[in-house]
Coordinates of C-alpha atoms and ligand atoms in Angstrom, one line a residue:
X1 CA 16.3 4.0 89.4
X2 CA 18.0 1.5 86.6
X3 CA 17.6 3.0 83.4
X4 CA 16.4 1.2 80.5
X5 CA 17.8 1.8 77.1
X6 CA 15.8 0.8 73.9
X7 CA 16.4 -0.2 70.2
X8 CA 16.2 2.9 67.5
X9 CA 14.2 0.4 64.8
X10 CA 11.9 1.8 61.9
X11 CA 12.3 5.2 63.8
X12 CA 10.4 3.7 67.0
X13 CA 11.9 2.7 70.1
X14 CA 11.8 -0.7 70.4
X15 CA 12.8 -3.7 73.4
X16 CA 14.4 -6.7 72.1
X17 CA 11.4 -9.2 70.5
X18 CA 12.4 -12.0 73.4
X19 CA 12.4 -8.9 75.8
X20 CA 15.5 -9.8 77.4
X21 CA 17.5 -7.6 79.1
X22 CA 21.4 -7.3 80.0
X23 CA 23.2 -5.6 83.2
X24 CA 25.2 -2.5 82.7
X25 CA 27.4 -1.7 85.2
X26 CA 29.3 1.8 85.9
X27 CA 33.3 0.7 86.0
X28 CA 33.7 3.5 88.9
X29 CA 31.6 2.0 90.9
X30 CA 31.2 -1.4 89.9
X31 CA 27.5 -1.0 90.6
X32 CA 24.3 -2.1 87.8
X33 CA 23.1 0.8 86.7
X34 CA 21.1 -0.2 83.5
X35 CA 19.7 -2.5 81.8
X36 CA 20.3 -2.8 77.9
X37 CA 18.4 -5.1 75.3
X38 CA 19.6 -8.5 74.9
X39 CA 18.5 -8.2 71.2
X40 CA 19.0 -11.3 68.9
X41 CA 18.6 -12.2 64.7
X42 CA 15.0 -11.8 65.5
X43 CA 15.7 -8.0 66.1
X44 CA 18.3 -8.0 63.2
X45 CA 15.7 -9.3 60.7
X46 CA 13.4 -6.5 61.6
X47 CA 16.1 -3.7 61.6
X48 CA 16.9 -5.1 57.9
X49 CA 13.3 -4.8 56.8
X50 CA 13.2 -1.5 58.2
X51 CA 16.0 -0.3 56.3
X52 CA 15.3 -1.9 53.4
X53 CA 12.1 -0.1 52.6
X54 CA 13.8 2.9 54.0
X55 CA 16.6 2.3 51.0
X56 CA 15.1 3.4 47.8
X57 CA 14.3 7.2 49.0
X58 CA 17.2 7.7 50.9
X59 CA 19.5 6.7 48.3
X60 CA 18.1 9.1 45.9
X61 CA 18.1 12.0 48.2
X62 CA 20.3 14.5 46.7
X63 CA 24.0 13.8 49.2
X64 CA 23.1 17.9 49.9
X65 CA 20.0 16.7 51.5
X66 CA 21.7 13.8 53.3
X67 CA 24.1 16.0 54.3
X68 CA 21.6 18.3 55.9
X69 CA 20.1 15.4 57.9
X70 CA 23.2 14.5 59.1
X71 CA 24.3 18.0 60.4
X72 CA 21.0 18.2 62.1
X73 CA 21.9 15.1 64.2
X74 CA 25.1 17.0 64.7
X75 CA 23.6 20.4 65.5
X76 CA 21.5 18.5 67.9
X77 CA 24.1 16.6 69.6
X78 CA 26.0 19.6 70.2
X79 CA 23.6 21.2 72.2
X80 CA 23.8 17.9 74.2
X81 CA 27.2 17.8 75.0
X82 CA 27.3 18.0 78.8
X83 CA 24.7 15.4 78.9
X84 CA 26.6 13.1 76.3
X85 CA 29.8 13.1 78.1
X86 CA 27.9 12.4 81.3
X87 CA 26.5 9.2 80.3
X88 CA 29.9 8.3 78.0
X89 CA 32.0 9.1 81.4
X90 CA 29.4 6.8 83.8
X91 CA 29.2 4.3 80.6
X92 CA 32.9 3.5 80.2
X93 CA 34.4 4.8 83.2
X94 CA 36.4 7.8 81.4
X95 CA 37.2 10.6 83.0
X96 CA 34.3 13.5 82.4
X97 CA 36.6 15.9 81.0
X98 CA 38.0 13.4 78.5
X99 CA 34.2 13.1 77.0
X100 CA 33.4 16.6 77.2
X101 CA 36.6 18.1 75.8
X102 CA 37.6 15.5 73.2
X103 CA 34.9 12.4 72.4
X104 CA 31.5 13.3 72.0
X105 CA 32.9 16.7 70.3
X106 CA 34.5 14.5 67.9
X107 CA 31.3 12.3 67.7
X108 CA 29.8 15.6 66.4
X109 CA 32.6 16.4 64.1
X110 CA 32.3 13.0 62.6
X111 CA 28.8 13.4 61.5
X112 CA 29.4 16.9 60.5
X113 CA 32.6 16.2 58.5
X114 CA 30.8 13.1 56.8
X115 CA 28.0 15.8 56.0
X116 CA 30.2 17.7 54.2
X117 CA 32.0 15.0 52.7
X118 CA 28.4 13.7 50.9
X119 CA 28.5 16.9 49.3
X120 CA 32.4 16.5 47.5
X121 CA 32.1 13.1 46.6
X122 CA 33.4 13.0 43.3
X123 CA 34.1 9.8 40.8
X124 CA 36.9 9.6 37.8
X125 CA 36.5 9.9 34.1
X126 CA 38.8 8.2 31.5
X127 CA 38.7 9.1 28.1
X128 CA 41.2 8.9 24.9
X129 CA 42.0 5.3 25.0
X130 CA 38.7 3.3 24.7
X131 CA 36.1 5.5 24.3
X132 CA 34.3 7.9 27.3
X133 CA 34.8 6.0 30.6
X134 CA 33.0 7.4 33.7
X135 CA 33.0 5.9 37.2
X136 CA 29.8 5.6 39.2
X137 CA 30.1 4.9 43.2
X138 CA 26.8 3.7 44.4
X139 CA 24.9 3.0 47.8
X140 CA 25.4 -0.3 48.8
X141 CA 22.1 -1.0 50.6
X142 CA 21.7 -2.2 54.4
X143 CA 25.0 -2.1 56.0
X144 CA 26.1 -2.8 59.0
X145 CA 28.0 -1.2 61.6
X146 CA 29.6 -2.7 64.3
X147 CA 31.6 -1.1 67.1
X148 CA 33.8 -1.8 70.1
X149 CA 33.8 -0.1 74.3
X150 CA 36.9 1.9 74.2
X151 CA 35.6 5.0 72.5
X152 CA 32.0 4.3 72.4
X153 CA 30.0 7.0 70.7
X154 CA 32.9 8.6 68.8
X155 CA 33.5 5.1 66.7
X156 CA 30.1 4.6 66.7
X157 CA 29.6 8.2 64.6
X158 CA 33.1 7.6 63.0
X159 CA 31.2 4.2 61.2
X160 CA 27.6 5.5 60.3
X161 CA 28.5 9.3 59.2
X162 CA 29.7 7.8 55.9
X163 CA 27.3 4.6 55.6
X164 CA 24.5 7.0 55.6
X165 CA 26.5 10.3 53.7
X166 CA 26.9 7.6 50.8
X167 CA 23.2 6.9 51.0
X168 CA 23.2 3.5 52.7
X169 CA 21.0 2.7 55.4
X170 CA 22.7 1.5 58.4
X171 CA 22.1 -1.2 61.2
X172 CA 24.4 -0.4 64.0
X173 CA 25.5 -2.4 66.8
X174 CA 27.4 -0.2 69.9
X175 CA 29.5 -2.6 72.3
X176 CA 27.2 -4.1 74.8
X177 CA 29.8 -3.4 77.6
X178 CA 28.9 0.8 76.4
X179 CA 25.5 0.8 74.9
X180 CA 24.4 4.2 76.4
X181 CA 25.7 6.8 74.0
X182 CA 24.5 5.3 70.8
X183 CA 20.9 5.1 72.5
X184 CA 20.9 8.5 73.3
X185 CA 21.8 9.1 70.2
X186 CA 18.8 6.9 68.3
X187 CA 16.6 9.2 70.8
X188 CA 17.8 12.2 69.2
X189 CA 17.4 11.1 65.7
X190 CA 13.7 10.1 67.0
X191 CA 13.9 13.2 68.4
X192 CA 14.3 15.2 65.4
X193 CA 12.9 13.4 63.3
X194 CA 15.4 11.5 61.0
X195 CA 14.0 9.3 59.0
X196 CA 12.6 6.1 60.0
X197 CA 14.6 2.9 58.9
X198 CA 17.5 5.0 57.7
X199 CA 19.4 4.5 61.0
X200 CA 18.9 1.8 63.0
X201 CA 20.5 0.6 66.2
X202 CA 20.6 -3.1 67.6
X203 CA 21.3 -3.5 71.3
X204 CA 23.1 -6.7 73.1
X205 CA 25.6 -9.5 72.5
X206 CA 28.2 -9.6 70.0
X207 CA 28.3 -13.4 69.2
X208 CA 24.1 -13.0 69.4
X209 CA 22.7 -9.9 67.4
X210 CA 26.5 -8.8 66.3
X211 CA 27.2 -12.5 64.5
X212 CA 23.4 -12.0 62.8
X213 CA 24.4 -8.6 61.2
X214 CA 27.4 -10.8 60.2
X215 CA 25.6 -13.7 58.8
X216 CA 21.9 -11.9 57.2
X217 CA 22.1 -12.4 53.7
X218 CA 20.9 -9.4 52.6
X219 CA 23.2 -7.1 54.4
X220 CA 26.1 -6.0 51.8
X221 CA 28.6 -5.1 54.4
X222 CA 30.5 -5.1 57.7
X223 CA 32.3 -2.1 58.8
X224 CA 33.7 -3.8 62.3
X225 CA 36.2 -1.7 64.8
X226 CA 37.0 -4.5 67.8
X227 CA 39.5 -7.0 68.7
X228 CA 41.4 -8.8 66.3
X229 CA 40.5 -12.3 66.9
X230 CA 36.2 -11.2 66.6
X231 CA 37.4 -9.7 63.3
X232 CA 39.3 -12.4 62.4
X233 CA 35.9 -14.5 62.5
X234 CA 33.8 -11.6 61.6
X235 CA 36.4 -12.1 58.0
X236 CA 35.8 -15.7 57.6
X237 CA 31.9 -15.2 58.1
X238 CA 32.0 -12.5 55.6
X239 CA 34.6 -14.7 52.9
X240 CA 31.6 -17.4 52.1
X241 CA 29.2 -14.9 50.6
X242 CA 32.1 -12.4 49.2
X243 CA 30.5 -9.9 52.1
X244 CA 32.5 -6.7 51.5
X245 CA 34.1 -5.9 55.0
X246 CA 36.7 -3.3 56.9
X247 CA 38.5 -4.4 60.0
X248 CA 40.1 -1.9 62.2
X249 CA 41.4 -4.1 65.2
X250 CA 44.2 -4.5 68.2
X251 CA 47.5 -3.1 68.2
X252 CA 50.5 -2.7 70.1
X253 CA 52.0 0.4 69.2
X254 CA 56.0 1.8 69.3
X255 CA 57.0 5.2 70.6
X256 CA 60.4 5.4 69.5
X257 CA 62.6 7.8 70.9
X258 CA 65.6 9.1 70.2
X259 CA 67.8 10.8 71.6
X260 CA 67.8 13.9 69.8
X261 CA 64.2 14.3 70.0
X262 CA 63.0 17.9 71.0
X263 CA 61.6 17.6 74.4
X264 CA 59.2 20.2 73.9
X265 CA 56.0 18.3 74.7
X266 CA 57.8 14.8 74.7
X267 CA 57.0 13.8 78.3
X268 CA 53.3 15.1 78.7
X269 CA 52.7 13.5 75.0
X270 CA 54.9 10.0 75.9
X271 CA 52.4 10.0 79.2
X272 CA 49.3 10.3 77.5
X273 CA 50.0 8.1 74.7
X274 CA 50.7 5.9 77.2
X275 CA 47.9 6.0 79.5
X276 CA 45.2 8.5 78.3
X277 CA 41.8 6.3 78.6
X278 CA 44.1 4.2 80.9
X279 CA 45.4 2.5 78.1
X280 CA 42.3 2.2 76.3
X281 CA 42.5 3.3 72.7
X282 CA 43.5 1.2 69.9
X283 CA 46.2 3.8 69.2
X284 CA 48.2 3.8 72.6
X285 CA 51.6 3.4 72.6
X286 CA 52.0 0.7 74.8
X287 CA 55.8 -0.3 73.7
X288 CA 58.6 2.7 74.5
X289 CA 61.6 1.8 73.0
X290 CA 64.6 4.3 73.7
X291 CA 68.0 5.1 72.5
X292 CA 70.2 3.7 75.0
X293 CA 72.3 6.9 75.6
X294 CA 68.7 8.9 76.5
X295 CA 67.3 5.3 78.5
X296 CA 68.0 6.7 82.0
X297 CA 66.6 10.2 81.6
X298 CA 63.6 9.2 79.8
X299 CA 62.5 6.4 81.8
X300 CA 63.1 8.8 85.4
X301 CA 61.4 11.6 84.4
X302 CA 58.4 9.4 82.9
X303 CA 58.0 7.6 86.0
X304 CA 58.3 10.3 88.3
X305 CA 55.5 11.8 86.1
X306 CA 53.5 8.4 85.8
X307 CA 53.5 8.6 89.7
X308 CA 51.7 11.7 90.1
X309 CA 49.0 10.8 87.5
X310 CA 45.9 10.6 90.0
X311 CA 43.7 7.7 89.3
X312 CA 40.2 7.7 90.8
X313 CA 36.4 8.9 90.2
X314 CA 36.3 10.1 86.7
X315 CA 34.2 12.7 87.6
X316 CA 36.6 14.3 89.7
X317 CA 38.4 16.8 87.7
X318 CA 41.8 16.4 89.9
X319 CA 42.0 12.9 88.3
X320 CA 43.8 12.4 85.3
X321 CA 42.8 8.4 85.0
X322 CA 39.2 6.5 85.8
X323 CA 38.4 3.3 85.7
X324 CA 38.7 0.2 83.4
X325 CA 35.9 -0.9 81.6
X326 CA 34.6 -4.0 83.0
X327 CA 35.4 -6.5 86.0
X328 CA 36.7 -8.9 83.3
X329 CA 38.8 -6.3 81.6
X330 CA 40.3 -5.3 85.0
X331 CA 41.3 -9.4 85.7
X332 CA 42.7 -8.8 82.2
X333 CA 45.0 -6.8 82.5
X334 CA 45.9 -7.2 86.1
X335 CA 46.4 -11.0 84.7
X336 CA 48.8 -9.2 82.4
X337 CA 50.5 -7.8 85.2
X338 CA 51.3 -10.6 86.4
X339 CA 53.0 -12.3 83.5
X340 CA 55.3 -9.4 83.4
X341 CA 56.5 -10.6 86.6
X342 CA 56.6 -14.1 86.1
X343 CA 58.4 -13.3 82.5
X344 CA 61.2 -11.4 84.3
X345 CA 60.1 -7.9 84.2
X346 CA 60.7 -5.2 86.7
X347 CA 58.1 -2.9 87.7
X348 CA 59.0 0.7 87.7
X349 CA 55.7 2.1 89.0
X350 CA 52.0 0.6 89.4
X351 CA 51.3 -3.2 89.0
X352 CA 48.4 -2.8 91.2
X353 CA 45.0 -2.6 91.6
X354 CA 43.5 1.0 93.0
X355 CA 40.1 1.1 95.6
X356 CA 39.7 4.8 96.1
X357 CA 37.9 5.7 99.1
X358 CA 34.1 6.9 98.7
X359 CA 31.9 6.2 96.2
X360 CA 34.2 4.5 93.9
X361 CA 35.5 1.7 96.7
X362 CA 34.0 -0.9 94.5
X363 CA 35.4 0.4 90.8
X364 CA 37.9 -1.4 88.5
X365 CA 41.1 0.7 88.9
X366 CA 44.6 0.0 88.2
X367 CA 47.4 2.3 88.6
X368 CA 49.7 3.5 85.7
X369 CA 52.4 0.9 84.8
X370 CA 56.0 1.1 83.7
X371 CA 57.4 -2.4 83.6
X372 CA 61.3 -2.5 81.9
X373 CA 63.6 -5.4 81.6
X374 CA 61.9 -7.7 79.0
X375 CA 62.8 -8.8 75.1
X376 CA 60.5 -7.9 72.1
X377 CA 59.0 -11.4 71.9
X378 CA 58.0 -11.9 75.6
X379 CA 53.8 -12.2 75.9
X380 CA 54.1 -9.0 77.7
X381 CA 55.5 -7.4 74.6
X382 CA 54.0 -9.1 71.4
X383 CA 50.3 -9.1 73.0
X384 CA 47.8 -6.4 73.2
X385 CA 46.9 -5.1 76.5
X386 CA 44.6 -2.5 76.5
X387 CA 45.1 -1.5 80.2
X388 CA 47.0 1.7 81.9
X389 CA 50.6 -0.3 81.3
X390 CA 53.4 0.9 79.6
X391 CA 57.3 -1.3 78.6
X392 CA 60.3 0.1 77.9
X393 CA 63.0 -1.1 75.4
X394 CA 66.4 0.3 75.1
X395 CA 68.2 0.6 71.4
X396 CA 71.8 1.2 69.8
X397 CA 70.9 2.1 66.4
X398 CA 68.0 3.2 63.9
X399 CA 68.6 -0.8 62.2
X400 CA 67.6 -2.0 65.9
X401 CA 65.1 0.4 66.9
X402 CA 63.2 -0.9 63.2
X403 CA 63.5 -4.6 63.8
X404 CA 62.3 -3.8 67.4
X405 CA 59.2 -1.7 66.6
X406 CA 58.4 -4.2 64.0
X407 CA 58.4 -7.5 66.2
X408 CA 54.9 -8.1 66.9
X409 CA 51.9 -9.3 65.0
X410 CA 50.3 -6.0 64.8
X411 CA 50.7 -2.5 62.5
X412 CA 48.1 -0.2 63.6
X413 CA 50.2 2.8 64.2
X414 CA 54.0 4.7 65.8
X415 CA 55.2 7.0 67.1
X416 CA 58.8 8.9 66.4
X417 CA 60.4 11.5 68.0
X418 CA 63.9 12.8 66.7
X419 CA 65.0 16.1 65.6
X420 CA 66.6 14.0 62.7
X421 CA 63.9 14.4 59.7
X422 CA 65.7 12.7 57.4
X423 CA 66.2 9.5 59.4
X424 CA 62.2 10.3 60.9
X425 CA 61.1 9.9 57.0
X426 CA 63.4 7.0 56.3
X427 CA 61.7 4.6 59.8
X428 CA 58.4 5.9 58.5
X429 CA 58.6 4.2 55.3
X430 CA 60.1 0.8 57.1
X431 CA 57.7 0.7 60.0
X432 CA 54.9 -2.2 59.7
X433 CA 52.1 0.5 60.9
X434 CA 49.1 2.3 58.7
X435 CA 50.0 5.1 60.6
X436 CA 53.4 7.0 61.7
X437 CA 53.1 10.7 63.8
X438 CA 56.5 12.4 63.9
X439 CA 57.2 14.2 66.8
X440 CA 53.8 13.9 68.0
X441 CA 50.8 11.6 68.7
X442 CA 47.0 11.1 67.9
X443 CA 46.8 14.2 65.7
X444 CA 44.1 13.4 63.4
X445 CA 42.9 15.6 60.0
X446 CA 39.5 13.4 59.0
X447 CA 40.7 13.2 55.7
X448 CA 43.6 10.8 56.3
X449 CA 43.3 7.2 55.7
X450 CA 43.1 5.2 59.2
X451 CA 43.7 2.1 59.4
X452 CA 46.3 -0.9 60.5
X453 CA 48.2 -3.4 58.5
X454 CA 49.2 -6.9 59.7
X455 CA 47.2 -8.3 62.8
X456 CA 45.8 -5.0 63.3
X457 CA 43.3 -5.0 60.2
X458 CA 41.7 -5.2 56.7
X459 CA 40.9 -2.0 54.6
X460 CA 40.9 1.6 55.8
X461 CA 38.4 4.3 57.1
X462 CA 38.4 8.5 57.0
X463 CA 37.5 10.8 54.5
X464 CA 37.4 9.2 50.7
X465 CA 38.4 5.6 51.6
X466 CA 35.3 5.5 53.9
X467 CA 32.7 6.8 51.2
X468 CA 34.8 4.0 48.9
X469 CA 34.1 1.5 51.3
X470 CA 30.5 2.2 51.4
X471 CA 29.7 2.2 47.6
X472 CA 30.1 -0.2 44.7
X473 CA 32.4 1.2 42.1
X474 CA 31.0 0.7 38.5
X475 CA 32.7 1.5 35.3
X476 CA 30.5 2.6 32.2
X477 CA 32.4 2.9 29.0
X478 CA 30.5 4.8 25.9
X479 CA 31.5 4.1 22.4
X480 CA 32.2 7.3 20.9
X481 CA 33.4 5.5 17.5
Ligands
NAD1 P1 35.4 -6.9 70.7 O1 36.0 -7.5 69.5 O2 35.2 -7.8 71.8 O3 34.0 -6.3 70.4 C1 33.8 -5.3 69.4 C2 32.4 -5.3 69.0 O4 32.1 -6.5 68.3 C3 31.3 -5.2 70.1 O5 30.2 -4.5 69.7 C4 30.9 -6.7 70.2 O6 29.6 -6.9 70.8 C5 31.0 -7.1 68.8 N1 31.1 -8.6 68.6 C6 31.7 -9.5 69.4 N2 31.7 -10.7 68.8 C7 31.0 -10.6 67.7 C8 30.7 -11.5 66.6 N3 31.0 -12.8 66.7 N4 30.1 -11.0 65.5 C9 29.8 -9.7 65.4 N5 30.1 -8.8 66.4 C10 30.7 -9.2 67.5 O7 36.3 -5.7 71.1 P2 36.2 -4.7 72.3 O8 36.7 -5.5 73.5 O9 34.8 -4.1 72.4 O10 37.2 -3.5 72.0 C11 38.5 -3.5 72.2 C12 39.3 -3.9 71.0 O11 39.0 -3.0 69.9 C13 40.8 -3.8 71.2 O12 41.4 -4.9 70.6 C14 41.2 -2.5 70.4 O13 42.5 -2.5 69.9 C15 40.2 -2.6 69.3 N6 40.1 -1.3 68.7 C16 40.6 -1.0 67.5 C17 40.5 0.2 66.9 C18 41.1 0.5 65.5 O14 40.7 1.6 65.0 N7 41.9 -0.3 65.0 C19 39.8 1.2 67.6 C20 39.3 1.0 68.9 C21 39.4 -0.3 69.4

């Protein structure tokens, strides 16, 4: 039976006003399985209404009682794990265990930490040079919060945990390619009763009901996590009203190796940096670039690894890889594939589509890809891929390794191994990337700043700067003459 998802809008569930409807496949299979509101401004202007009146109590809840209602969505999700990851592993075509073990529980921990956060929000105070100075951070109003496919639910939670923790009321807007989690979750804040207009979700289109949240006068700002040319016009949008917005977008991330690095861990982290999510997260390092006297070793022992990654049903617990998104995310990156060849580039391992027998015959599978023997300013290696597919780049020196990680458009995030701490701090402080691991890879404390520089975004999320982003900073100076 096709299920059919709804809109979470004034705390009912709600169709889109024209009642149209869009297909939602399950990548496995390549089969419809759902059908998700095509909503469109109509919907928008609504949600904003709705949140609007829902504005002037929320905002003046005490962030202790915000906090509570946002660890009882938490506590609630929780006990809804297994069916979570279900839907986020048929949704997006991720392997189960992936969503069970790591994404909804960090959807949980988002709106938990976020709690928690509401209730240590502190602002400065100035004094002894122009009389008492004291800061106030205030609720915007109606934001909006707009995410992207690859993690669906977990950047979905990542976004609205601090609109609403700083007492803003949200309209939110999951990718239309993964709309299932963030329905199930408006169905649990119906269920328990969170209150109407504070959250609301908007299903369908991004150039449709996304651009509306964009362009509705009334809504003070745009937290968007997606590709860098939507944000690039989600920015201009924003620049003719002075629309405060936050841009996480693409990258095309360096692992750099060296060859001291301790090899404790640096194959099975290497492989899933390169191909955990087959490729899929913003923070995948899809550029290996290796010191020339450790070339040889790393790149056998990576693709003999590479080669036993099983790719196939993602509900199959022997398989370490599912399937790609979307049909036109497949032809993507399989197009991709095919400019590394035509550029020069020699395929180590992959470079093809997968059909695995059964069930999943008719799913968008590629197999893990090591391709080697192209410069830092081929297509292959300046453009974002987002697909199971992995370069490699020999270097002589630390100077060459730099210039290397730093040719492309993009700063989102590296990775370094070495054993060498001084020279690790030195790269950190010269590589173009918001974010540098050492020796390791998507470790994440909450309270970090995220974010990218360059091509790879505007302003930065977690912990503080998120409950920044979400308020208006006012200064109120007292005469104490
Ligand atoms: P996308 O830009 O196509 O879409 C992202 C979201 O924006 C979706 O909800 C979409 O419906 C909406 N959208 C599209 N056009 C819009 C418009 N004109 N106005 C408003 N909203 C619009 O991105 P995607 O394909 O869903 O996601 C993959 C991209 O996201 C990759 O480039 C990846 O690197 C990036 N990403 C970045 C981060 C990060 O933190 N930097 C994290 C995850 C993904």
């Amino acid at each position: 039976m096709t299920l059919r998802l709804s809109q979470l809008i004034g705390g009912q569930a709600r169709p889109a006003l024209s009642e149209a409807w869009l297909d939602v496949h399950e990548p496995a299979t390549g089969t419809r399985y759902a059908l998700c509101p095509d909503a469109d401004g109509e919907d928008v202007a609504a949600a904003f209404e709705a949140a609007q009146a829902a504005f002037p109590a929320w905002s003046t809840l005490p962030p202790s009682e915000r906090a509570r209602w946002l660890d009882r969505l938490a506590d609630a999700l929780e006990t809804r794990i297994d069916d979570f990851a279900a839907a986020e592993s048929r949704d997006a075509g991720k392997p189960l265990a992936l969503a069970r073990d790591v994404e909804i529980p960090r959807a949980v921990a988002n709106l938990r930490f976020f709690a928690a956060a509401a209730t240590q929000f502190a602002s400065e105070s100035h004094h002894g040079q122009a009389g008492l100075n004291y800061t106030l951070r205030q609720p915007l109003g109606v934001v909006g919060c707009i995410s992207p496919w690859n993690l669906p639910l977990y950047l979905f939670t990542w976004k609205i945990a601090p609109a609403l923790a700083a007492g803003n009321c949200v309209i939110g807007k999951p990718s239309e390619v993964t709309p299932v989690t963030a329905w199930m979750l408006g169905e649990l804040a119906r269920e328990i009763g969170f209150p109407s207009g504070v959250l609301n979700i908007v299903q369908g289109l991004g150039p449709k009901v996304g651009q509306a949240i964009v362009d509705h006068p009334g809504i003070k700002a745009i937290s968007f996590t997606g590709s860098t040319a939507v944000g690039t016009r989600i920015a201009t949008s924003c620049a003719g009203n002075l629309k405060k917005v936050s841009l996480e977008l693409g990258g095309k991330n360096a692992t750099i190796v060296f060859a001291d690095a301790p090899r404790t861990q640096l194959f099975e982290t290497l492989l899933r940096s390169a191909f955990q999510n087959s490729g899929q997260i913003c923070l995948c390092g899809s550029r290996l670039l290796i010191e020339r006297s450790a070339y040889a070793e790393v790149r056998d022992e990576l693709v003999a690894r590479a080669k036993k990654l099983h790719v196939g049903d993602p509900l199959d617990a022997g398989n370490q890889q599912g399937a790609l998104v979307s049909k036109a995310h497949h032809e993507k990156v399989m197009g991709h594939i095919d400019l590394a060849r035509a550029e020069g580039g020699k395929l180590l391992c992959g470079g093809n589509a997968v059909q695995p027998p059964g069930r999943c015959e008719g799913g968008w599978f590629i197999a893990p890809t090591i391709i080697e023997g192209l410069g830092p300013y081929t297509r292959t290696n300046s453009e974002e891929i987002f697909g199971p597919v992995l370069t490699l780049q020999a270097f002589d020196d630390e100077d060459e390794a730099l210039a290397l990680a730093n040719a492309t458009p993009y700063g989102l995030a590296a990775s370094l191994w070495t054993s060498d701490l001084r020279r690790a701090h030195r790269l950190a402080g010269r590589i173009d990337a918001g974010i540098v691991w050492i020796n390791t890879w998507l470790e994440r404390d909450l309270r970090t700043p995220f974010g990218g520089m360059k091509q790879s975004g505007l302003g930065r999320e977690g912990g503080q700067e998120a409950l920044r982003f979400f308020t208006e900073t006012k200064n109120v100076c007292l005469n104490l003459g």
